[in-house]
Short mmCIF file of C-alpha atoms in Angstrom, two decimals:
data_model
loop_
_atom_site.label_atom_id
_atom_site.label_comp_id
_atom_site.label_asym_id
_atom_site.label_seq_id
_atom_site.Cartn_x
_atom_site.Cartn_y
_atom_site.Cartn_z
CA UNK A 1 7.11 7.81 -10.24
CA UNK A 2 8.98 6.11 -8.44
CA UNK A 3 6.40 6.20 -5.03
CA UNK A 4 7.85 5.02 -2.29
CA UNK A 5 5.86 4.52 0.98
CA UNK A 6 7.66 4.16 3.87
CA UNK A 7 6.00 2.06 7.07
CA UNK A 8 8.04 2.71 10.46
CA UNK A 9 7.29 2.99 14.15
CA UNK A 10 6.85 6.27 14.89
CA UNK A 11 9.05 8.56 17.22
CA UNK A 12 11.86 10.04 14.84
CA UNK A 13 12.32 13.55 14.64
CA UNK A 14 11.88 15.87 11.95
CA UNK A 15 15.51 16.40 11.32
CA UNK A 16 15.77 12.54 10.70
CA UNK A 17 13.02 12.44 8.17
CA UNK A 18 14.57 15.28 6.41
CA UNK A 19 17.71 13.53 5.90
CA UNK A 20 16.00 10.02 5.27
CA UNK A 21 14.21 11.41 2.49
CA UNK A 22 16.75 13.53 1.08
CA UNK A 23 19.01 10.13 0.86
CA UNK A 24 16.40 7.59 -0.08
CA UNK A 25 15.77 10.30 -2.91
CA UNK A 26 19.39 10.60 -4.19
CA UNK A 27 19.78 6.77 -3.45
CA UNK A 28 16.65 6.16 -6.30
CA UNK A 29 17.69 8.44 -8.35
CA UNK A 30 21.61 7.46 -8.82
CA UNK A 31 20.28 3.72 -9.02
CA UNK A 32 16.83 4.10 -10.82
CA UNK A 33 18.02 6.78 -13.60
CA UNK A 34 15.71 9.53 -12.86
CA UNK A 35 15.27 13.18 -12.23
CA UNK A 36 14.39 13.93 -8.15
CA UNK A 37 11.15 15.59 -8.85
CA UNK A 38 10.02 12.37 -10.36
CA UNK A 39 10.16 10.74 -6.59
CA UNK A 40 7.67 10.98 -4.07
CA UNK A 41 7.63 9.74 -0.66
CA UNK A 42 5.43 9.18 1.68
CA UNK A 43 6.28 8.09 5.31
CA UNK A 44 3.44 6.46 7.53
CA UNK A 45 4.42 6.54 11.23
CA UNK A 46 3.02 3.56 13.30
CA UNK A 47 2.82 2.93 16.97
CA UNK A 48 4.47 0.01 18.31
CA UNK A 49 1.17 -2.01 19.37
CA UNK A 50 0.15 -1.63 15.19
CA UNK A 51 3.54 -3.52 14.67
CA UNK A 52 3.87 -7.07 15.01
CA UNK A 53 7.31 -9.60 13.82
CA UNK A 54 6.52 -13.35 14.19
CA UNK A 55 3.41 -12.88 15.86
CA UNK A 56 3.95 -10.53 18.23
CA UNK A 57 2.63 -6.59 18.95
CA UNK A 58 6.30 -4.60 19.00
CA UNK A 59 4.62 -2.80 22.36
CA UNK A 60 4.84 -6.64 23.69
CA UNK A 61 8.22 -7.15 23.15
CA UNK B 1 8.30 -12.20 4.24
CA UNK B 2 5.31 -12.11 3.46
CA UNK B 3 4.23 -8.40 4.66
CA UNK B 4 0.41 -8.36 5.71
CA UNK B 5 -1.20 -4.54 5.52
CA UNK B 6 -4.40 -4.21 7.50
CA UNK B 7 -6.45 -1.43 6.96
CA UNK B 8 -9.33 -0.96 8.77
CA UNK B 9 -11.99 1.08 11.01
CA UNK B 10 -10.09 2.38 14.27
CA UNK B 11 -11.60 1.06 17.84
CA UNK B 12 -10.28 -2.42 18.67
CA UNK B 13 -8.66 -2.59 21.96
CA UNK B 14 -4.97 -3.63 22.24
CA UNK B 15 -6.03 -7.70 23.37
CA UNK B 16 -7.75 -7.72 20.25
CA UNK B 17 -5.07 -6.60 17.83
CA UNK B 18 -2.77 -8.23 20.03
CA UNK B 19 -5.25 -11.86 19.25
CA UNK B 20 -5.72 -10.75 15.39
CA UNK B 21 -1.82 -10.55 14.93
CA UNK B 22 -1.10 -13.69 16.46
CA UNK B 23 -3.75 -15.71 14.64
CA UNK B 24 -2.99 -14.30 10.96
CA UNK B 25 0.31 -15.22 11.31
CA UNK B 26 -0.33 -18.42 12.42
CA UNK B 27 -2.46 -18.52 9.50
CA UNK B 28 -0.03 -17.54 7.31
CA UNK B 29 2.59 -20.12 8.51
CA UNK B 30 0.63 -23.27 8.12
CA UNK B 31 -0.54 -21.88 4.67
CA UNK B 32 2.16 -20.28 3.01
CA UNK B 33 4.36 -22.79 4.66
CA UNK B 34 7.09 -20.33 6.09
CA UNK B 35 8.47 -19.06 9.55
CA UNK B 36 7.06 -17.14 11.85
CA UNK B 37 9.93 -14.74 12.64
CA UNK B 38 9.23 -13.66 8.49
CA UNK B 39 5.97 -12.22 8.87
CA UNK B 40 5.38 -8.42 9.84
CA UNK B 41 2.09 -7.39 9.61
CA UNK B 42 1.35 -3.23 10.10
CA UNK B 43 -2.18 -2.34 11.29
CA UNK B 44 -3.20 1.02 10.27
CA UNK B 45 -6.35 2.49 11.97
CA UNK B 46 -8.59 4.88 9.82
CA UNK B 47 -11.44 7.37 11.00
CA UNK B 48 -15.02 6.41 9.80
CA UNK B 49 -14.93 9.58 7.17
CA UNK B 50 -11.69 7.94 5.87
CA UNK B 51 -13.51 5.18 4.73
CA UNK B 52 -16.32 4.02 2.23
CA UNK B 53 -17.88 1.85 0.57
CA UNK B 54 -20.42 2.35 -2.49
CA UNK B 55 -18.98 6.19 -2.35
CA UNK B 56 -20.89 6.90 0.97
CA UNK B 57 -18.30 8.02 3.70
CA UNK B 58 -18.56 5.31 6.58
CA UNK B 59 -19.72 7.94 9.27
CA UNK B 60 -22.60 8.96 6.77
CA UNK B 61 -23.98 5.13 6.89
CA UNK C 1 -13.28 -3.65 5.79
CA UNK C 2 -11.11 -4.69 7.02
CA UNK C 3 -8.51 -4.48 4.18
CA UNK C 4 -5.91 -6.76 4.11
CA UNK C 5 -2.99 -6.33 1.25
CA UNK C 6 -0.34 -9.95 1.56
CA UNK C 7 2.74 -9.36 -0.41
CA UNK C 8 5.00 -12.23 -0.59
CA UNK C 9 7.28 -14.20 -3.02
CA UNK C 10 5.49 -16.20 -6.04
CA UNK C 11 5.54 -19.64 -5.69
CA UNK C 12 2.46 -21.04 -3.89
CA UNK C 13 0.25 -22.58 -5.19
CA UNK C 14 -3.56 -22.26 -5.70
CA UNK C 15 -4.34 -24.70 -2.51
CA UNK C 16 -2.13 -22.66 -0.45
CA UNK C 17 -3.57 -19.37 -0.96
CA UNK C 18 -7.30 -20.89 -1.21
CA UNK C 19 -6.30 -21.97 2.49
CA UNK C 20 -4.28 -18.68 3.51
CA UNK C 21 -7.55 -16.67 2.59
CA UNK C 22 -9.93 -18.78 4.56
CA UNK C 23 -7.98 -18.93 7.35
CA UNK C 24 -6.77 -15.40 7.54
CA UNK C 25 -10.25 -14.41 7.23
CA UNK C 26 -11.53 -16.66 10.22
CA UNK C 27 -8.77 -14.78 11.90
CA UNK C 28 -9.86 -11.48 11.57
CA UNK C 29 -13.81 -12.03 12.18
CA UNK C 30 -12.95 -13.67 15.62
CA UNK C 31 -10.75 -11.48 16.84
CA UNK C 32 -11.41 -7.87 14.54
CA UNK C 33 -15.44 -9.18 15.24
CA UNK C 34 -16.56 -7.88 12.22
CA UNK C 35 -18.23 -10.44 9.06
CA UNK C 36 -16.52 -12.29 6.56
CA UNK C 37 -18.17 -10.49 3.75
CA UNK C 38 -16.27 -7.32 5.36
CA UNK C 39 -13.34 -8.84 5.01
CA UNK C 40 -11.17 -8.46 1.29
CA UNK C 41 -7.60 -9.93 0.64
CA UNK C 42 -5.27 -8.92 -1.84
CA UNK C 43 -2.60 -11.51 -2.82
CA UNK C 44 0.22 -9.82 -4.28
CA UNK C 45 3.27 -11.57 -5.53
CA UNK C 46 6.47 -10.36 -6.03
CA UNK C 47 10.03 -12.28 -7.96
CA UNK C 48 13.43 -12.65 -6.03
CA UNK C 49 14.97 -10.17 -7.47
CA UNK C 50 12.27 -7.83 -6.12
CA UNK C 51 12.34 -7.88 -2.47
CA UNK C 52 14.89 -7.49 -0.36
CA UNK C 53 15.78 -8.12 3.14
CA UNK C 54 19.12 -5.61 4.94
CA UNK C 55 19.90 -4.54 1.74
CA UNK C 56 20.42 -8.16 -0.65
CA UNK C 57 17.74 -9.12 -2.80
CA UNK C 58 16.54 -11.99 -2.08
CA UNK C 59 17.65 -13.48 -5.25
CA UNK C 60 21.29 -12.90 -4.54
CA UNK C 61 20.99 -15.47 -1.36
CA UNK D 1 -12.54 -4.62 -5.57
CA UNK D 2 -11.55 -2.67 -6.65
CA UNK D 3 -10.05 -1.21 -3.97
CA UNK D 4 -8.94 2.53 -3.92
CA UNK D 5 -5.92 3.71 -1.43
CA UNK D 6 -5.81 7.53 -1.64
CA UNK D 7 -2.56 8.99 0.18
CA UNK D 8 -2.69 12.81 0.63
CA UNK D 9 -1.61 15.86 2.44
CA UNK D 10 -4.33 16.85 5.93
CA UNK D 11 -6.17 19.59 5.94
CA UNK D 12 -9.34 18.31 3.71
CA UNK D 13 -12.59 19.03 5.36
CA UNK D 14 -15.31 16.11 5.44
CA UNK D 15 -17.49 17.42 3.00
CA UNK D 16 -14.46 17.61 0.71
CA UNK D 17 -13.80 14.08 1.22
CA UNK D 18 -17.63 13.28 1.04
CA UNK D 19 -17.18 14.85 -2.41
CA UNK D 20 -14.24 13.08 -3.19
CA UNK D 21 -15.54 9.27 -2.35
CA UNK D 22 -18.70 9.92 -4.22
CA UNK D 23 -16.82 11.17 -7.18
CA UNK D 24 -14.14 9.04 -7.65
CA UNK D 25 -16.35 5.82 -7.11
CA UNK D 26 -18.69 7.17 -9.86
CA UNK D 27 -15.21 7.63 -12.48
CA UNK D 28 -14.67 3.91 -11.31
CA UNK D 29 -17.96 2.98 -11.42
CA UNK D 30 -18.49 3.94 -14.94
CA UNK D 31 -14.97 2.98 -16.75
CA UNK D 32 -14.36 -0.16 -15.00
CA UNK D 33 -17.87 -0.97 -15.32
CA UNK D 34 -18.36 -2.78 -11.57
CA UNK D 35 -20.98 -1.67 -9.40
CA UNK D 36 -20.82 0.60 -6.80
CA UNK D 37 -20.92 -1.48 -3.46
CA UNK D 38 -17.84 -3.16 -4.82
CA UNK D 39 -15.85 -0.35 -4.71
CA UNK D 40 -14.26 0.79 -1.33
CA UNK D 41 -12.24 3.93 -0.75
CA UNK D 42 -9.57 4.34 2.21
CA UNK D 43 -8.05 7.75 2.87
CA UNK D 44 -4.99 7.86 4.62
CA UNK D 45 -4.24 11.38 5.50
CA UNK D 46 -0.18 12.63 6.01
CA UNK D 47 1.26 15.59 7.39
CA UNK D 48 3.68 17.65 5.32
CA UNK D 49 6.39 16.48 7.03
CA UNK D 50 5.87 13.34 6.22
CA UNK D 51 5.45 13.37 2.39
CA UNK D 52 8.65 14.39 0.04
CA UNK D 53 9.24 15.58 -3.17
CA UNK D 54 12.46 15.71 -5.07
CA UNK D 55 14.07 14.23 -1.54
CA UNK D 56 12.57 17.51 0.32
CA UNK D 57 9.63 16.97 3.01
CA UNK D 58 6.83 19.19 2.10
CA UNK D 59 6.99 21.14 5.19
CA UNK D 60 10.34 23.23 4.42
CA UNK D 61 8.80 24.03 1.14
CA UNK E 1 0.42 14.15 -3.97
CA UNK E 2 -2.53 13.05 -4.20
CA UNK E 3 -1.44 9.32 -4.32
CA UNK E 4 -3.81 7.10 -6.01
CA UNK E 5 -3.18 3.36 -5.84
CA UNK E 6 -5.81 0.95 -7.36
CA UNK E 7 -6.01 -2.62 -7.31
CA UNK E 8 -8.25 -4.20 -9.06
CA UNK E 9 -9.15 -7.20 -10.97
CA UNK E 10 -7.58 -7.96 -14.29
CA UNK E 11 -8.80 -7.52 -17.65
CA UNK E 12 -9.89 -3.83 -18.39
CA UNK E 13 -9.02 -2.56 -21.88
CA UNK E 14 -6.58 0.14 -21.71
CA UNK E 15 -9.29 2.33 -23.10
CA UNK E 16 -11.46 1.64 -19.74
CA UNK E 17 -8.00 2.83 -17.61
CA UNK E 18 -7.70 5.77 -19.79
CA UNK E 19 -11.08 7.01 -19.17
CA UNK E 20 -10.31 5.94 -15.78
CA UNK E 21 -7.16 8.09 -14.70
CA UNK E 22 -8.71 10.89 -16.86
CA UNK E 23 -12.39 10.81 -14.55
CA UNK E 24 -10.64 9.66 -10.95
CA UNK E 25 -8.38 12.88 -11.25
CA UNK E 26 -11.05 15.32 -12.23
CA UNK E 27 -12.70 14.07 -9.00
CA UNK E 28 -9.84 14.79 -6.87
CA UNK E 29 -8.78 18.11 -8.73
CA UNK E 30 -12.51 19.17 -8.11
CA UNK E 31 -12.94 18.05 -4.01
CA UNK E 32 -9.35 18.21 -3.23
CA UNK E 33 -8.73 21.26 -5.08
CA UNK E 34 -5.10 19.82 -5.89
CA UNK E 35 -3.71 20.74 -9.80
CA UNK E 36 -4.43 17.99 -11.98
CA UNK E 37 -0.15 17.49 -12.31
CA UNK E 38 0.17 16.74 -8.62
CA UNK E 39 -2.34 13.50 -8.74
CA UNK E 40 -0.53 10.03 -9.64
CA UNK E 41 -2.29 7.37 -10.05
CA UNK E 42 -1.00 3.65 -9.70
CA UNK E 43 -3.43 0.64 -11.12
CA UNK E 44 -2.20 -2.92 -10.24
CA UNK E 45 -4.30 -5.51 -11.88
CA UNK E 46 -4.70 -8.53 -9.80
CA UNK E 47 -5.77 -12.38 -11.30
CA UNK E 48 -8.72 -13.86 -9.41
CA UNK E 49 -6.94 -16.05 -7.70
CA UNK E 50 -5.24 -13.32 -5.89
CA UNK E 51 -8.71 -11.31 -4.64
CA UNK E 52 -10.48 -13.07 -1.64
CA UNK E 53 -13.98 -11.83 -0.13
CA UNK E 54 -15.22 -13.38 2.25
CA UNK E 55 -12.29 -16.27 2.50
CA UNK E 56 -12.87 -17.27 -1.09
CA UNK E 57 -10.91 -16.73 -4.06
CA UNK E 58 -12.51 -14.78 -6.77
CA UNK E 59 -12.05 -17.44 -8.92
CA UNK E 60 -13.40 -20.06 -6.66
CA UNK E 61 -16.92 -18.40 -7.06
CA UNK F 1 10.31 -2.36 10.29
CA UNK F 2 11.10 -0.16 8.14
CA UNK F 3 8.53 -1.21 5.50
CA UNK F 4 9.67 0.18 1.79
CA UNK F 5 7.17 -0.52 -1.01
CA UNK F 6 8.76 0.87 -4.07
CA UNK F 7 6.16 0.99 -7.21
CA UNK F 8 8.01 2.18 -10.56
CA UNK F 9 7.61 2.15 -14.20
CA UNK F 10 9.02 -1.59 -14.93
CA UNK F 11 12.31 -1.71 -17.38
CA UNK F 12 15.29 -1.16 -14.84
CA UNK F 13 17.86 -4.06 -14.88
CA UNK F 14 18.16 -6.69 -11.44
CA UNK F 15 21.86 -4.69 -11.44
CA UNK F 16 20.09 -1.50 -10.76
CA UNK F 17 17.54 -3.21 -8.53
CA UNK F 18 20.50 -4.63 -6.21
CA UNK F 19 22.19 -1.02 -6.18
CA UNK F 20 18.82 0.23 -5.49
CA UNK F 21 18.15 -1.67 -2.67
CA UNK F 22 21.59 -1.41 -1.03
CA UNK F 23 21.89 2.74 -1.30
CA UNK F 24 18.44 2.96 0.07
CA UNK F 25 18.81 0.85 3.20
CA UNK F 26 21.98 2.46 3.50
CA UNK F 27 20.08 5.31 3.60
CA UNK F 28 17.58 4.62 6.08
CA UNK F 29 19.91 2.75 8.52
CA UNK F 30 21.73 5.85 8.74
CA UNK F 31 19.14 8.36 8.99
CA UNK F 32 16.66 6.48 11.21
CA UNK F 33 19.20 4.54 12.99
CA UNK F 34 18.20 0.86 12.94
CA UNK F 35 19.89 -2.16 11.69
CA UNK F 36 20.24 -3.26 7.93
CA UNK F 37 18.14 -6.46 8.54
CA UNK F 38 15.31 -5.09 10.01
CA UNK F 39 14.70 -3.36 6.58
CA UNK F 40 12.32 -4.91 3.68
CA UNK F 41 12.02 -3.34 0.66
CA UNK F 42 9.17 -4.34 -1.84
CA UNK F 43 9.84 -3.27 -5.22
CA UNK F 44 6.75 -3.31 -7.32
CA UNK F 45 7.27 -2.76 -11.15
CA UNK F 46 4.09 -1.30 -13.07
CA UNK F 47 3.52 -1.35 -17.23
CA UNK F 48 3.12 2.61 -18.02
CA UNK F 49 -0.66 1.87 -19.20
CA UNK F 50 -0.67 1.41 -15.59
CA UNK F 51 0.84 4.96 -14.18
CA UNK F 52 -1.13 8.33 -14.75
CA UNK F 53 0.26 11.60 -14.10
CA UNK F 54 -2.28 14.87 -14.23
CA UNK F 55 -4.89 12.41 -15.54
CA UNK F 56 -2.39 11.07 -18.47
CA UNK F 57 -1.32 7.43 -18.42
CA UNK F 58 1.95 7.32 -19.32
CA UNK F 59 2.07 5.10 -22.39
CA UNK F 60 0.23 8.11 -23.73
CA UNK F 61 2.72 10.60 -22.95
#
């Protein structure tokens, strides 16, 4: 603990998850008060037509 | 606000997530009494032997 | 299944969410085509303070 | 309900995750005291480059 | 990893989610073949008027 | 989109909830390149009866 679970749209590359977790880690940690091996994250990629805002499939707009 | 998770068996066509979004957040707006543009919802598909029920693997049934 | 997880800020009431779970439901058996029995909601709530939208949380605006 | 999310690295073959649904709906089963048809499992298998531990993705471990 | 997240209704004795966490990760230890110290669990208790089946409350039945 | 459910052990202040949820959409806007508003953040706070590591709640630890 913490778990964080991150939904996005897929289509970053590896290099951008590997900073994104290394800074949502440090980010938790500095504001949360605990050690980074407590932190887990887990990133679930999602295609734009599982997406929807207001309504609306993200492959729509 | 609100963020709607659906989980479930992967296999409906685009025109019917592209219906289900539409209608659950038209759900949601007349119920929970807020605007559209504040609902996301993320669909995420699973495999039948990611799923079951009763502990029997869906693609077992 | 389907699953469907709703996290959103407290505050409705008991009507509200007795109608948000009907109608949600109706929504995914048309258009998912699967039976309302299939069909479980989750209803989680969630203060102010604990959600946040570009950053704020929401009880800071 | 209950409803069991389980979040875990590919590679699991589906008699492992046969095992695992039968299992883990018998611990619930017996401890929570609910029957089994109330009890449904959803696997949602990542890649290791999409889970992190102490801010570093599981694939440059 | 594994990440366990249960939702379920209220009112188990912490005794019952003892025996729970205890039983759920022998299951996965034994069919994932994961170490017991990489298995988290997460409950989240949920009232009845936040569980719908069917498009009724659980505490409308 | 981005989606961020955060579930942690329940005690932190709302001051360390705000700097949470500032450093970490600071840190994904940055790393996945998309704009601060189109990032929610769910923080969901847990009782440690409710969090098991290695089979252990924590309130036992």
């Amino acid at each position: 603990m913490p778990i964080v679970q991150i939904d996005m749209i897929e289509g970053r590359t590896t290099e951008q998850k590997r900073e994104m977790v290394k800074k949502v880690t440090e980010a938790i940690m500095q504001t949360a008060n605990c050690p980074a091996d407590a932190i887990t994250i887990v990133i679930r990629e999602a295609a734009k037509q599982h997406i929807a805002k207001a309504g609306i499939l993200m492959s729509d707009k």
